[in-house]
Tab-separated table of C-alpha atoms in Angstrom:
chain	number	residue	atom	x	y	z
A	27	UNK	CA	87.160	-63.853	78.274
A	28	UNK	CA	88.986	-61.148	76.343
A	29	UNK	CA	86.317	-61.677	73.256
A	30	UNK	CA	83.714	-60.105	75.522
A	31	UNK	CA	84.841	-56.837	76.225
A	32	UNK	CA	85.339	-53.960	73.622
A	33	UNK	CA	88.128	-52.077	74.603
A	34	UNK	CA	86.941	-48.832	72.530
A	35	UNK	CA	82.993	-49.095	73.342
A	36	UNK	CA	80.594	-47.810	70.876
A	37	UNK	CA	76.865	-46.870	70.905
A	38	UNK	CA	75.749	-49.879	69.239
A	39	UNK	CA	78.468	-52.585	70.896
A	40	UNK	CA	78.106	-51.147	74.849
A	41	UNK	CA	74.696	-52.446	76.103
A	42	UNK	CA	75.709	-49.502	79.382
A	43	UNK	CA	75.877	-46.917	76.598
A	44	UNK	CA	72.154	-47.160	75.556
A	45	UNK	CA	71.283	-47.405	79.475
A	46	UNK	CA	72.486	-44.113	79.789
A	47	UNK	CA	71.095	-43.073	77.274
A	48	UNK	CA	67.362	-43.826	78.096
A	49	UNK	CA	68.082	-42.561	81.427
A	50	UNK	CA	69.148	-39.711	80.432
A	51	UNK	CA	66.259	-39.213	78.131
A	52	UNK	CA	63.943	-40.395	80.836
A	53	UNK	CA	65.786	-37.549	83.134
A	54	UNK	CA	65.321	-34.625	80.580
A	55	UNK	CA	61.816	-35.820	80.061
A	56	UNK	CA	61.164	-35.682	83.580
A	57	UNK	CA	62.470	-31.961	84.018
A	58	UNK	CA	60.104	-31.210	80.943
A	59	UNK	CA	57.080	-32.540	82.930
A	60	UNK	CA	58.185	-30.780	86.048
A	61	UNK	CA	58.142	-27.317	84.014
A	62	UNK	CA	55.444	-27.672	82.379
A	63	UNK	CA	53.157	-28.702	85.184
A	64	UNK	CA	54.872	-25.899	87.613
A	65	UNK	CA	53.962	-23.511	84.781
A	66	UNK	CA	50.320	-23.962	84.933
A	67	UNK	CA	50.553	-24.581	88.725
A	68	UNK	CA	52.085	-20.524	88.301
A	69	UNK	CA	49.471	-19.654	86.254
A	70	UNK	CA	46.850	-21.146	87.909
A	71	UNK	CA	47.975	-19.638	91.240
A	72	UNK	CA	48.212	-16.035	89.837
A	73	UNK	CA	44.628	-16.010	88.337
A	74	UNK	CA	42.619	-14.910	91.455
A	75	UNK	CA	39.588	-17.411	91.677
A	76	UNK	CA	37.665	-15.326	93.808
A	77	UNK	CA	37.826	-11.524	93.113
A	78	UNK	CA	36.685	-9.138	95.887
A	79	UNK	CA	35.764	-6.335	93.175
A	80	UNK	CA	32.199	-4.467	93.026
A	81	UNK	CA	29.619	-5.540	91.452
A	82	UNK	CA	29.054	-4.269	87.849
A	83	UNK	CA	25.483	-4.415	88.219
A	84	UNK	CA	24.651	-0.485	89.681
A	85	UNK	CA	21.927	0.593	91.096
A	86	UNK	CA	21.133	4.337	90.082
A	87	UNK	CA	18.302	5.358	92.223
A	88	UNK	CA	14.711	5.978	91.030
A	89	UNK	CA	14.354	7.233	87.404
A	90	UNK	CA	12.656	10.539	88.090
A	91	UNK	CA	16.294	11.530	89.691
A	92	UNK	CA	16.682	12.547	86.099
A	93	UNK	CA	15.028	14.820	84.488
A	94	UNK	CA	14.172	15.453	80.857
A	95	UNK	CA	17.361	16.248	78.913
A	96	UNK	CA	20.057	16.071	81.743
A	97	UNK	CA	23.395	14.269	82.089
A	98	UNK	CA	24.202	12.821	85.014
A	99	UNK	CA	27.524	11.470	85.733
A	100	UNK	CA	27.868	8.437	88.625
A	101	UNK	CA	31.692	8.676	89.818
A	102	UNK	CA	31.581	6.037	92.067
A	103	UNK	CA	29.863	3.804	89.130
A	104	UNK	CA	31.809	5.424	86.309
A	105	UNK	CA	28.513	5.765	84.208
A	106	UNK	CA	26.085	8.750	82.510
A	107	UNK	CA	22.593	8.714	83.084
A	108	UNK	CA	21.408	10.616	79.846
A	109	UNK	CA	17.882	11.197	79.528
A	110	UNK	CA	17.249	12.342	76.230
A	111	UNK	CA	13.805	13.089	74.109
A	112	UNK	CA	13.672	9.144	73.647
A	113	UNK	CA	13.879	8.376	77.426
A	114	UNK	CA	16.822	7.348	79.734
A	115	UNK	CA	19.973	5.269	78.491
A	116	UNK	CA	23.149	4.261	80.614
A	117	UNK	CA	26.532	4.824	78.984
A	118	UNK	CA	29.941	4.241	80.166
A	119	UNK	CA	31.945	7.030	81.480
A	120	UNK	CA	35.397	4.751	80.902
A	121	UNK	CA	37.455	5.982	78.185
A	122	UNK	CA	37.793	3.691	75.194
A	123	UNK	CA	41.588	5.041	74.657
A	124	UNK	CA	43.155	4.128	78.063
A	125	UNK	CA	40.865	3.698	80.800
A	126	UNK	CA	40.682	6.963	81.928
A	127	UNK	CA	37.351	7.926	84.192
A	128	UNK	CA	36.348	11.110	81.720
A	129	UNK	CA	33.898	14.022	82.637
A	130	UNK	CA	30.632	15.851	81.471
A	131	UNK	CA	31.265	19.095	80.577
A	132	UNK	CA	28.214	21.423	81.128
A	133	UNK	CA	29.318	24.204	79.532
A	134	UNK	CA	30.239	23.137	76.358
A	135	UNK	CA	27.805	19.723	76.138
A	136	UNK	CA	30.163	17.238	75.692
A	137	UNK	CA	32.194	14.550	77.415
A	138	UNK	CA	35.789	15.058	77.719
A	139	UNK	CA	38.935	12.588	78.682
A	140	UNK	CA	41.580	14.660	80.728
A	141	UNK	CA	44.181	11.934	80.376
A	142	UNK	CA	44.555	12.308	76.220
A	143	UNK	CA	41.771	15.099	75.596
A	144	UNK	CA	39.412	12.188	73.342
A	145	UNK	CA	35.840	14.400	73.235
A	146	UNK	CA	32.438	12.356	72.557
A	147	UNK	CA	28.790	13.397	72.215
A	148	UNK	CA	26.110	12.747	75.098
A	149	UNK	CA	24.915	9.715	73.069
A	150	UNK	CA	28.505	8.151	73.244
A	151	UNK	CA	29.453	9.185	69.499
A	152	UNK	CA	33.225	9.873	69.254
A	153	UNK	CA	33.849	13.982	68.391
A	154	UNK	CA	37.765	13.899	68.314
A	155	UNK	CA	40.870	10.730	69.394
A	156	UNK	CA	42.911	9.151	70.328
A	157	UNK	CA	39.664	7.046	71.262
A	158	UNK	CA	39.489	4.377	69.065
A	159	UNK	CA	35.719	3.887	69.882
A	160	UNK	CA	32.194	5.234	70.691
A	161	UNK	CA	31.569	5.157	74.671
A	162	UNK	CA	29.414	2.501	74.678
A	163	UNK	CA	25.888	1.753	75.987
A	164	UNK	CA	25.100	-0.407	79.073
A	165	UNK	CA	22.326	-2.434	79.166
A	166	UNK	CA	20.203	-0.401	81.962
A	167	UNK	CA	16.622	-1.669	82.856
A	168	UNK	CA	13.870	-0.753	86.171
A	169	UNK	CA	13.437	-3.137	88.429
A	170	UNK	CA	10.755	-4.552	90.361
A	171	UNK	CA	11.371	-2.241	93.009
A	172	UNK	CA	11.260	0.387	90.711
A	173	UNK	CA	15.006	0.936	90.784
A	174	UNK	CA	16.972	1.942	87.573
A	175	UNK	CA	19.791	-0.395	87.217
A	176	UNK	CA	22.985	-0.280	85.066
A	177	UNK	CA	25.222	-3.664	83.758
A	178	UNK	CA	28.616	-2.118	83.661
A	179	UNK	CA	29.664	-5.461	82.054
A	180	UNK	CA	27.334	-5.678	79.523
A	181	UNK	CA	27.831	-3.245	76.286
A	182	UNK	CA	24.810	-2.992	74.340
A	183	UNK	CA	25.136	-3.432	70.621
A	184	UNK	CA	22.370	-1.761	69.606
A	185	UNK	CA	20.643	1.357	71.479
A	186	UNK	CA	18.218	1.105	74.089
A	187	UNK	CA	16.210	3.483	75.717
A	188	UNK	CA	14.398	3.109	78.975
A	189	UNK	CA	11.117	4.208	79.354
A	190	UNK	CA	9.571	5.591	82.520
B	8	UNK	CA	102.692	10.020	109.527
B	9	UNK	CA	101.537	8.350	106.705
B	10	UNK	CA	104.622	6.018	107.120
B	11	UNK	CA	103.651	4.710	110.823
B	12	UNK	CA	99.422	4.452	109.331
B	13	UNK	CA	100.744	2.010	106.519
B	14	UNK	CA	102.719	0.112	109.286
B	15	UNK	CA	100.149	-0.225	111.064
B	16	UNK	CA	97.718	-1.378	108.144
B	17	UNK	CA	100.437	-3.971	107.378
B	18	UNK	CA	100.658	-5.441	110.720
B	19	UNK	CA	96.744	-5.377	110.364
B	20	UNK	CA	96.927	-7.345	107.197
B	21	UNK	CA	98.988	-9.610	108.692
B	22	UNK	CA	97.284	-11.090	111.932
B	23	UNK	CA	95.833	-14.614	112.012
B	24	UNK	CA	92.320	-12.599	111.625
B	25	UNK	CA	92.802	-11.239	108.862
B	26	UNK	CA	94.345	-13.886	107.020
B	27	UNK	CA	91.268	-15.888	107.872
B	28	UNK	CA	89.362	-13.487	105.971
B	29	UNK	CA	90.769	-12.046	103.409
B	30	UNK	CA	93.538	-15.142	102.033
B	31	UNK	CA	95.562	-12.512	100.232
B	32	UNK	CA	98.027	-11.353	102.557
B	33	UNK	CA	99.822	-8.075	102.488
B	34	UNK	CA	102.356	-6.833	100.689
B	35	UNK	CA	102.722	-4.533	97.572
B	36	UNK	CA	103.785	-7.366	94.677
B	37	UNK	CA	101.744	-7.874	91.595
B	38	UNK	CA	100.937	-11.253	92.500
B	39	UNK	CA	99.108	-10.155	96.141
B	40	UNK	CA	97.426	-6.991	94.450
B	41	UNK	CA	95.673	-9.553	91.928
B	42	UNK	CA	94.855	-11.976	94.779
B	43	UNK	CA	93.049	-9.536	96.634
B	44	UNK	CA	90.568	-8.726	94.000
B	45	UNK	CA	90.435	-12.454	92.691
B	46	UNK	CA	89.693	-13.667	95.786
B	47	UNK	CA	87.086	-11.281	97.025
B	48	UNK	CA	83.537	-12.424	96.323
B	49	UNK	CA	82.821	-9.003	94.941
B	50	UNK	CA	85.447	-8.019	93.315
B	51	UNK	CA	86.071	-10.524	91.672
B	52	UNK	CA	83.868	-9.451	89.035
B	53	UNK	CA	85.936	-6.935	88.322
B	54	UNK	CA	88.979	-7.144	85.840
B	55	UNK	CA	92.357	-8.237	88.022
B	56	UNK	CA	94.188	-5.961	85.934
B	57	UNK	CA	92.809	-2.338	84.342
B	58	UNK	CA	94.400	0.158	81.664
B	59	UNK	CA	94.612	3.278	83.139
B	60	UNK	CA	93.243	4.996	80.128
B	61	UNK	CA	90.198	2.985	80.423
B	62	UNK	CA	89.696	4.680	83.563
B	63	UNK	CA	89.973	8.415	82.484
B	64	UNK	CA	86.820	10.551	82.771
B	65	UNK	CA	86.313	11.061	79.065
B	66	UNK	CA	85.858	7.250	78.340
B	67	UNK	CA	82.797	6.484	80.446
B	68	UNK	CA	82.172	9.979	82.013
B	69	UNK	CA	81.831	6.948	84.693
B	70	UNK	CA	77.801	6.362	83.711
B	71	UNK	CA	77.690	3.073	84.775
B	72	UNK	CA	79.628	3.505	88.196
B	73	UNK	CA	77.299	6.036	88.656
B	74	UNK	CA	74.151	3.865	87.861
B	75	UNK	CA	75.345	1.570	90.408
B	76	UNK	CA	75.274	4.391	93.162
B	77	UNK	CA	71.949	5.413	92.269
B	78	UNK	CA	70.947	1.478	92.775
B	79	UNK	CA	72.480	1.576	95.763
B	80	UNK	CA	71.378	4.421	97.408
B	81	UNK	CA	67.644	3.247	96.444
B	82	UNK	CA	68.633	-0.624	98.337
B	83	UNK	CA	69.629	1.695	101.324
B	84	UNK	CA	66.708	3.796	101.143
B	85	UNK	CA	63.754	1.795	99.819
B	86	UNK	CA	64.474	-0.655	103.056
B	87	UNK	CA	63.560	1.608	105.576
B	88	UNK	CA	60.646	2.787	103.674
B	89	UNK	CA	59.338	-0.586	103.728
B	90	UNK	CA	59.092	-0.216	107.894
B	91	UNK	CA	56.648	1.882	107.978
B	92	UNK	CA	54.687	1.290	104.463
B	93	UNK	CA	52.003	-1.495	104.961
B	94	UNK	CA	50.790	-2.489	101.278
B	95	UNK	CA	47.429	-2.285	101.659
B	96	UNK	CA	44.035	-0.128	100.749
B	97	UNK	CA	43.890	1.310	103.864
B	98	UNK	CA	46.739	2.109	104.968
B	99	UNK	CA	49.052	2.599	101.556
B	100	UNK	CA	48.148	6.530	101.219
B	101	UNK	CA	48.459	6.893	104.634
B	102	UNK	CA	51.746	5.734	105.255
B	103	UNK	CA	53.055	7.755	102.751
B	104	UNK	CA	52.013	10.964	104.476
B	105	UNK	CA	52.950	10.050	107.672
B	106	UNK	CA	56.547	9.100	106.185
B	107	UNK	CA	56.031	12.773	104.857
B	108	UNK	CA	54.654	14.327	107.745
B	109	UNK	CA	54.927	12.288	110.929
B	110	UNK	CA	58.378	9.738	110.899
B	111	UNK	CA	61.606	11.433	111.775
B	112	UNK	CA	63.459	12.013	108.721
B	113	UNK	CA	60.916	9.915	106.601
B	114	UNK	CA	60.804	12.740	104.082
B	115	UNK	CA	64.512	12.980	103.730
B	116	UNK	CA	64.251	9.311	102.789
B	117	UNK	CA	61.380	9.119	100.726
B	118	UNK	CA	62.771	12.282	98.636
B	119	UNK	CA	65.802	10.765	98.611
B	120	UNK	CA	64.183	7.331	96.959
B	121	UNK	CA	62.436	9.310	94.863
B	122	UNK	CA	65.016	11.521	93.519
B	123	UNK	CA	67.315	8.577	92.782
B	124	UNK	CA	64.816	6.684	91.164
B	125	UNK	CA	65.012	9.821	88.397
B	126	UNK	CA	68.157	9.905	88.388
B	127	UNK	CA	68.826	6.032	87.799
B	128	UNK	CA	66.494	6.268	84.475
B	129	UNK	CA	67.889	9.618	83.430
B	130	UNK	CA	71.887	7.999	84.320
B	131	UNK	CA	70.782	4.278	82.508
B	132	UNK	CA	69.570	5.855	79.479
B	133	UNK	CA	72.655	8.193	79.585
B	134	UNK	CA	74.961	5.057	79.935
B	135	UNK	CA	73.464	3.454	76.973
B	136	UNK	CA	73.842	6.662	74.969
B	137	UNK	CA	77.474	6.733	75.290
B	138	UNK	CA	78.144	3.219	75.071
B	139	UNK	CA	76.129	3.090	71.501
B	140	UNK	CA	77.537	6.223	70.559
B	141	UNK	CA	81.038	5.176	71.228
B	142	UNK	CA	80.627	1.763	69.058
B	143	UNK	CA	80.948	0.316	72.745
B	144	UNK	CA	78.379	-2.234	71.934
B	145	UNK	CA	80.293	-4.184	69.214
B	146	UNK	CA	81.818	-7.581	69.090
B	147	UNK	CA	82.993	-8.891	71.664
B	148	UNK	CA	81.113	-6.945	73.970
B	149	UNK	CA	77.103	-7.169	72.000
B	150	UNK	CA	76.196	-9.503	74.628
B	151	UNK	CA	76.784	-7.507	76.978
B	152	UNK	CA	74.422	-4.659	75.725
B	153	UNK	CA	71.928	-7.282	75.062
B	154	UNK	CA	71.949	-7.454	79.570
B	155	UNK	CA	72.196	-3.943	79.424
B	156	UNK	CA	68.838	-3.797	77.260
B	157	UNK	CA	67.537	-6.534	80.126
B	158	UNK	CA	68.667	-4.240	82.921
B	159	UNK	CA	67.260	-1.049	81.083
B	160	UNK	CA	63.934	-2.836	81.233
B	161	UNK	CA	63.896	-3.992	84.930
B	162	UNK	CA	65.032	-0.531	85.679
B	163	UNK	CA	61.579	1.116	83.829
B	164	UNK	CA	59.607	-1.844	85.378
B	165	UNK	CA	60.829	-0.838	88.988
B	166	UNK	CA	59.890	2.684	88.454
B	167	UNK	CA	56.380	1.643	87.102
B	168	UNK	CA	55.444	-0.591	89.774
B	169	UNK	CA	56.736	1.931	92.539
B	170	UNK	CA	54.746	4.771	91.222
B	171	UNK	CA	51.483	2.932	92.221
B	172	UNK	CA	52.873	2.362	95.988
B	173	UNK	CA	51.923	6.159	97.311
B	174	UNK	CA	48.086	5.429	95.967
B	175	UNK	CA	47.299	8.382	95.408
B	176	UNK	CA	45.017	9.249	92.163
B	177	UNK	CA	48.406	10.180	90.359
B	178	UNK	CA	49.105	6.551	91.405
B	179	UNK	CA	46.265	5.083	90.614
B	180	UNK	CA	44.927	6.308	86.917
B	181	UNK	CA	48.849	6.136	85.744
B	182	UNK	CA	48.895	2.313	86.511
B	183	UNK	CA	45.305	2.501	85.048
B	184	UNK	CA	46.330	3.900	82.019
B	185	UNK	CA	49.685	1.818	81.540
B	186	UNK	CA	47.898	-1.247	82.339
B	187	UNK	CA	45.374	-0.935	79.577
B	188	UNK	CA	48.856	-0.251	77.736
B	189	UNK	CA	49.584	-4.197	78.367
B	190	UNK	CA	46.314	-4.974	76.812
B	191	UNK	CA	47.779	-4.162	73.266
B	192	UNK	CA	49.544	-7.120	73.146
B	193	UNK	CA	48.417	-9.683	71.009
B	194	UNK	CA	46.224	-12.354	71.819
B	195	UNK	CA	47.478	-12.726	75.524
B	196	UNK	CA	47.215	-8.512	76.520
B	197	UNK	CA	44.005	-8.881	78.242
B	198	UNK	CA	45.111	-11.915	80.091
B	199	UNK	CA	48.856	-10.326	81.014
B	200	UNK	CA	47.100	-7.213	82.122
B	201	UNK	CA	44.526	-9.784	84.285
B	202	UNK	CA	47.818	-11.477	85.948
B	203	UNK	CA	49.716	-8.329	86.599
B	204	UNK	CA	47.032	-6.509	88.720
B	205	UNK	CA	45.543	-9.921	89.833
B	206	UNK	CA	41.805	-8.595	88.988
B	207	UNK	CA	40.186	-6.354	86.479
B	208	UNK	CA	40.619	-3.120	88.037
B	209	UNK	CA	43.533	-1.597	89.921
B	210	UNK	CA	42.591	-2.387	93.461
B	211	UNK	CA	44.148	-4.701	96.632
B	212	UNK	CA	45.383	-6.815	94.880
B	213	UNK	CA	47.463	-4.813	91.950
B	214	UNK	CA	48.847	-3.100	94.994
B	215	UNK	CA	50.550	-5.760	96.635
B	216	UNK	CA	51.532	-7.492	93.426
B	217	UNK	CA	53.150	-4.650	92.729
B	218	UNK	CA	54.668	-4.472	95.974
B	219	UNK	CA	56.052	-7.743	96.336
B	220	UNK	CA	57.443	-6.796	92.363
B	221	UNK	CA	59.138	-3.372	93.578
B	222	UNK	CA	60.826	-4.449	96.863
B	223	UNK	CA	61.629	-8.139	96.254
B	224	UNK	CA	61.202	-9.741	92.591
B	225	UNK	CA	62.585	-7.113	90.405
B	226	UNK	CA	65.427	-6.099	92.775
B	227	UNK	CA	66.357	-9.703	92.804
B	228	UNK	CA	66.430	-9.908	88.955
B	229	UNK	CA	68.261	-6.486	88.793
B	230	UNK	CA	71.214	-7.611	91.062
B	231	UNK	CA	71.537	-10.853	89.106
B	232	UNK	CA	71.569	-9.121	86.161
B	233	UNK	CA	74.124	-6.504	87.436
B	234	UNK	CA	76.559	-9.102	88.604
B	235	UNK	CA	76.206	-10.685	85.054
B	236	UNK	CA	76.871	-7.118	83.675
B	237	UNK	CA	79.939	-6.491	85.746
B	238	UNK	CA	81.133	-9.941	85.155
B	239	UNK	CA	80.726	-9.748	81.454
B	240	UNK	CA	83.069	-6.388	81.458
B	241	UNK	CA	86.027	-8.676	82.679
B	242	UNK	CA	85.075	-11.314	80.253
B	243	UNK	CA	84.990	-9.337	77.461
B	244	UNK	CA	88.034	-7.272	77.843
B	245	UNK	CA	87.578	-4.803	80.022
B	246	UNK	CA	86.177	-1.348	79.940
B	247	UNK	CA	86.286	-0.291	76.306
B	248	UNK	CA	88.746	3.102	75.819
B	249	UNK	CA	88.604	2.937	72.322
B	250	UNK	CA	90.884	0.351	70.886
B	251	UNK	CA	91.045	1.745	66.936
B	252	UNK	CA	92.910	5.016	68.725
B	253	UNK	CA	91.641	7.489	65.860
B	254	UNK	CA	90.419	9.980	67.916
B	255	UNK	CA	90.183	8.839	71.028
């Protein structure tokens, strides 16, 4: 009777010791699950599936709204319409610094940033920072209906002009 | 006078209804004075017992105390605000004028939030001057700045997502520009920045995210915090008044 029981239990003697212990490991695994599947439940849920944003596809009227060596500046659309000696190309009026919506400047023929004064030329070249980067081009094509139309989402790498 | 008012708060202290609230009990011993604070839910945060040089002027220049009343008056103020502010396109910019213009003593309230909010930076970053400058921060007490850093941060956080709620274009290129901030980060800024305003642009969305951070999520966090903060102060030893004594 007395041979049975241990009266200081160990680890290795105690067969309710290493019980415990595999629930206890089967507990603490459990909670681990449970986190990890309720953090990409919270991620998940905070990523909007469906985003009730414009369209970055513009449309910027017929091309012959822009005459020969103009700049015109969408504010709604946050583009340029340039229309250089080449023909017409789209560039992005968003600041490569911070986001900021910048401005054509008339008077002095150049675009300006007011948030941290960056500067660029009317083909997107960078004059003066903090900018780290050239406004860039958008694709910009004429549709079938004869429309000019502007891919905000789509930088071009190399330059393209449209011809009307 | 004075005499008859303490009877009277004595015989107060010592009616059944009383003593069902506040266990204590009157009287002036040492024993009843610690009771009362250990066995109040909020101040029992603070120390039981204080040295009185901790609590002279030139120790704290009472920063944090003031900190706290800045928090305060912005719980007391912010909650009305949120009657008559509905989070949403719409509506946001013109709430904020009518609170201005239209509700009865809105701009007395709105000021008010808005002046404190200043304040609370300018009084948080003040606190943290004199406790680093004081050697405040040292063992035992470096845990406690390490909260203080936490709190420093919710306190920034709450003034960045509340400057978007007026929507106005202040409002809206400033979150513009210090959410494109948030894209810096490494590897994950673009998607932080995605999660934050819940789109790609500041729009419906960012604006009640941001709403739901101002008035619930972040003063949830800073009230934990702040209890941890106050707690820590008793655990640590108290209010530091200089214990070397050179020229304190």
């Amino acid at each position: 009777m007395s041979g049975n029981v241990s009266t200081t239990p160990t680890a290795q003697t105690d067969p309710g010791s290493s019980r415990r212990q595999a629930f206890i490991q089967l507990g603490v695994g459990s909670i681990c699950v449970a986190c990890a599947g309720a953090s990409v439940f919270g991620y998940e849920f905070l990523a909007p599936n469906v985003l009730y944003e414009p369209s970055p596809i513009t449309n910027a009227g017929k091309p012959d709204r822009y005459p020969q060596g103009t700049v015109t500046q969408d504010l709604q659309a946050g583009i340029y319409i340039v229309h250089g000696p080449e023909g017409l190309y789209a560039l992005s009026a968003v600041c490569t610094h911070l986001g900021c919506l910048t401005a054509w400047k008339p008077e002095l023929g150049i675009v300006a940033c007011p948030c941290h004064g960056s500067k660029f030329r009317r083909d997107g070249t960078k004059i003066e920072g903090p900018a780290p980067n050239p406004l860039p081009w958008l694709k910009a094509w004429i549709s079938d209906e004869g429309d000019l139309l502007v891919d905000r989402s789509a930088p071009l790498e190399q330059k393209q002009f449209v011809r009307t | 006078m004075a005499n008859s008012l303490e009877a009277r708060l004595t015989s107060l202290r010592d009616t059944r209804v009383w003593r069902s609230i506040f266990r204590s009990g009157s009287g002036a011993t040492n024993l009843r004075r610690a009771l009362a604070v250990q066995q109040n839910v909020f101040l029992h945060l603070a120390s039981v017992k204080v040295r009185k040089r901790s609590l002279a002027f030139r120790v704290t220049w009472f920063l944090g105390t003031l900190t706290l009343g800045a928090f305060l008056i912005l719980v007391l103020t912010g909650i009305p605000l949120m009657l008559y502010y509905h989070p949403s396109v719409p509506q946001a910019y013109a709430d904020m004028n009518d609170l201005r213009f239209v509700v009865s003593a809105g701009v007395f309230l709105r000021n008010l939030h808005r002046w404190s909010a200043h304040a609370m930076v300018l009084l948080v970053f003040a606190h943290m001057f004199k406790v680093f400058y004081r050697g405040a921060y040292r063992p035992p007490r470096e845990f406690n700045w390490v909260i203080g850093v936490v709190l420093l941060l919710i306190t920034l956080f709450l003034s960045y997502t509340g400057y978007l709620l007026p929507w106005d274009q202040l409002a809206f290129w400033a979150i513009t520009v210090g959410s494109n901030l948030i894209s810096a980060v490494p590897v994950f800024g673009a998607r932080i920045r995605f999660l934050l305003l819940g789109g790609h642009t500041v729009n419906a969305n960012a604006l009640l995210r941001f709403y739901v951070l101002h008035c619930v999520i972040l003063p949830l966090a800073a009230v934990t915090f702040v209890a941890i903060h106050f707690w820590r102060i008793r655990k640590d030893g108290g209010i530091y008044s200089g214990e070397s004594k050179r020229h304190e």
